[in-house]
Amino acid sequence: MAKVVLENVYKFYPGHIPAVQDASLEIQDQEFVVLVGPSGCGKSTTLRMIAGLEEISKGNIYIDGKKINEVPPKDRDLAMVFQNYALYPHMTVYKNMAFGLKLRRYPKDEIEKRVHHAAEMLDIKDLIHRRPKALSGGQRQRVAVGRAIVRKPKAFLFDEPLSNLDAKMRVQMRTEISKLHGRLSSTMIYVTHDQVEAMTMGDRIVVMKDGIIQQVATPMNLYNQPANQFVASFIGSPPMNLFQGCIVEKKNGLVFDEGHFSICIEDIHRSILTSYTGKEIVFGIRPEDLYDASGVSNANLDNQIKARVEVVEPMGAEVFLYLNTGTHSFVARMDAHEKECRGQELTLSLNIKKSHFFDKETGACIGL
Ligand code: ADP
């Protein structure tokens, strides 16, 4: 159990732009925090600095209030689970799990108790006499997690642990790690490039880009109130639709004008958008906040988009429609019973209350 604090942390690799810049973060005891972002954004470097596998160039890291910048990895009492499992091929599952405890000279019966307990928790009891090569990818990853559990570390660090698994196994292991977090009540810091993993597993998510933390928030807060255009388009699948346009003053009030469609600015946004009158901004709307306007009586024709369906992707319970206004592609997410087909012209209404507006220059959410 541990609270982990990063204070203005930087990492400079020789000859490169900073891999991590001014990262400050407070991870609470027993919290499950996910670091997410595209490849190369500095997630692993951040995790490895916490683990002590990379030196901190500038700033401080504290575990339970103690500065650990100079503490060697073995003395930080953290357990790391890697993408490639890092199992010893010549050892059985039992020996792989017991190895760390043996090195630390734990008594034999304590080792046995811990390994059996972890094996039971992870449902790998029947495999403990096998070697890693006789295991599937998912089973190997369980052993790697088991090896971490037996140590009863202060915190677990996961570096893309599910990336080598097939899609079905990834989903299964995802829920198992979440359940494990519930059972162990440990601090867990988890790195992934997969926003679905981040959304489904994290108590809080840290979104990174180019070595810089963009936003730290709960999954739903990130989704509903993205701090900037990057977070808005990174979190959510399909991603948020973004349209460039201009804020103009018309006789019926303030309007976002895209060229092909226009949107009346609601009261809640009016005061913050007035200062953007005459300027270009970016309007964002999530695919599920668009709906087929046919049959819906809507006197306000301003808030509608006309577009042609280019691709229909049935997902089972719902359908993704890829549409084009003539100049701009976007996606709508609808119930599967809707009968739209390729080539059809559609008029879409928007759930204006779910609109997002971003500064075109900085990408920052306007008004957040
Ligand atoms: P992520 O985990 O988000 O994919 P990394 O933390 O691995 O990103 O890398 C962040 C940046 O640091 C990348 O630009 C990467 O090329 C660079 N980097 C990572 N490790 C090293 C290293 N050992 N030497 C030099 N540059 C590195």
PDB file of C-alpha atoms and ligand atoms in Angstrom, residues 13-14 16-20 37-46 48 54 159-160 191 208 211, ligand 1:
ATOM      1  CA  TYR A  13      17.721  11.096 -22.802  1.00  0.00           C
ATOM      2  CA  PRO A  14      21.005  12.259 -24.308  1.00  0.00           C
ATOM      3  CA  HIS A  16      16.727  13.872 -27.570  1.00  0.00           C
ATOM      4  CA  ILE A  17      13.913  16.254 -26.771  1.00  0.00           C
ATOM      5  CA  PRO A  18      12.652  15.662 -23.213  1.00  0.00           C
ATOM      6  CA  ALA A  19      10.845  12.298 -22.965  1.00  0.00           C
ATOM      7  CA  VAL A  20       8.951  13.535 -19.879  1.00  0.00           C
ATOM      8  CA  GLY A  37      -1.211   8.096 -24.678  1.00  0.00           C
ATOM      9  CA  PRO A  38       0.167   7.306 -28.119  1.00  0.00           C
ATOM     10  CA  SER A  39       3.431   5.456 -28.584  1.00  0.00           C
ATOM     11  CA  GLY A  40       6.457   7.547 -27.597  1.00  0.00           C
ATOM     12  CA  CYS A  41       4.553   9.961 -25.332  1.00  0.00           C
ATOM     13  CA  GLY A  42       6.649   9.082 -22.258  1.00  0.00           C
ATOM     14  CA  LYS A  43       4.381   6.647 -20.371  1.00  0.00           C
ATOM     15  CA  SER A  44       6.941   3.865 -19.939  1.00  0.00           C
ATOM     16  CA  THR A  45       9.683   6.323 -19.072  1.00  0.00           C
ATOM     17  CA  THR A  46       7.468   7.739 -16.315  1.00  0.00           C
ATOM     18  CA  ARG A  48      10.360   3.229 -15.187  1.00  0.00           C
ATOM     19  CA  GLU A  54      15.505   5.011 -15.276  1.00  0.00           C
ATOM     20  CA  ASP A 159       3.881  -1.767 -18.444  1.00  0.00           C
ATOM     21  CA  GLU A 160       1.507  -2.627 -21.329  1.00  0.00           C
ATOM     22  CA  VAL A 191       0.657   1.949 -18.672  1.00  0.00           C
ATOM     23  CA  MET A 208       0.049  12.068 -21.971  1.00  0.00           C
ATOM     24  CA  GLY A 211       6.111  13.887 -22.735  1.00  0.00           C
TER      25      GLY A 211
HETATM   26  P1  ADP B   1       5.844   5.325 -24.476  1.00  0.00           P
HETATM   27  O1  ADP B   1       5.979   4.382 -23.341  1.00  0.00           O
HETATM   28  O2  ADP B   1       4.760   6.334 -24.269  1.00  0.00           O
HETATM   29  O3  ADP B   1       5.708   4.637 -25.809  1.00  0.00           O
HETATM   30  P2  ADP B   1       8.603   5.996 -23.921  1.00  0.00           P
HETATM   31  O4  ADP B   1       8.573   6.456 -22.520  1.00  0.00           O
HETATM   32  O5  ADP B   1       9.070   4.597 -24.179  1.00  0.00           O
HETATM   33  O6  ADP B   1       7.164   6.205 -24.583  1.00  0.00           O
HETATM   34  O7  ADP B   1       9.497   6.987 -24.768  1.00  0.00           O
HETATM   35  C1  ADP B   1       9.359   8.398 -24.710  1.00  0.00           C
HETATM   36  C2  ADP B   1      10.390   9.033 -25.636  1.00  0.00           C
HETATM   37  O8  ADP B   1      11.676   8.762 -25.163  1.00  0.00           O
HETATM   38  C3  ADP B   1      10.325   8.495 -27.062  1.00  0.00           C
HETATM   39  O9  ADP B   1      10.582   9.551 -27.932  1.00  0.00           O
HETATM   40  C4  ADP B   1      11.440   7.482 -27.096  1.00  0.00           C
HETATM   41  O10 ADP B   1      11.983   7.373 -28.380  1.00  0.00           O
HETATM   42  C5  ADP B   1      12.453   8.101 -26.128  1.00  0.00           C
HETATM   43  N1  ADP B   1      13.246   7.068 -25.453  1.00  0.00           N
HETATM   44  C6  ADP B   1      12.778   6.056 -24.691  1.00  0.00           C
HETATM   45  N2  ADP B   1      13.785   5.318 -24.197  1.00  0.00           N
HETATM   46  C7  ADP B   1      14.953   5.889 -24.657  1.00  0.00           C
HETATM   47  C8  ADP B   1      16.340   5.624 -24.489  1.00  0.00           C
HETATM   48  N3  ADP B   1      16.750   4.597 -23.735  1.00  0.00           N
HETATM   49  N4  ADP B   1      17.212   6.436 -25.117  1.00  0.00           N
HETATM   50  C9  ADP B   1      16.803   7.480 -25.858  1.00  0.00           C
HETATM   51  N5  ADP B   1      15.520   7.798 -26.050  1.00  0.00           N
HETATM   52  C10 ADP B   1      14.579   7.018 -25.470  1.00  0.00           C
END
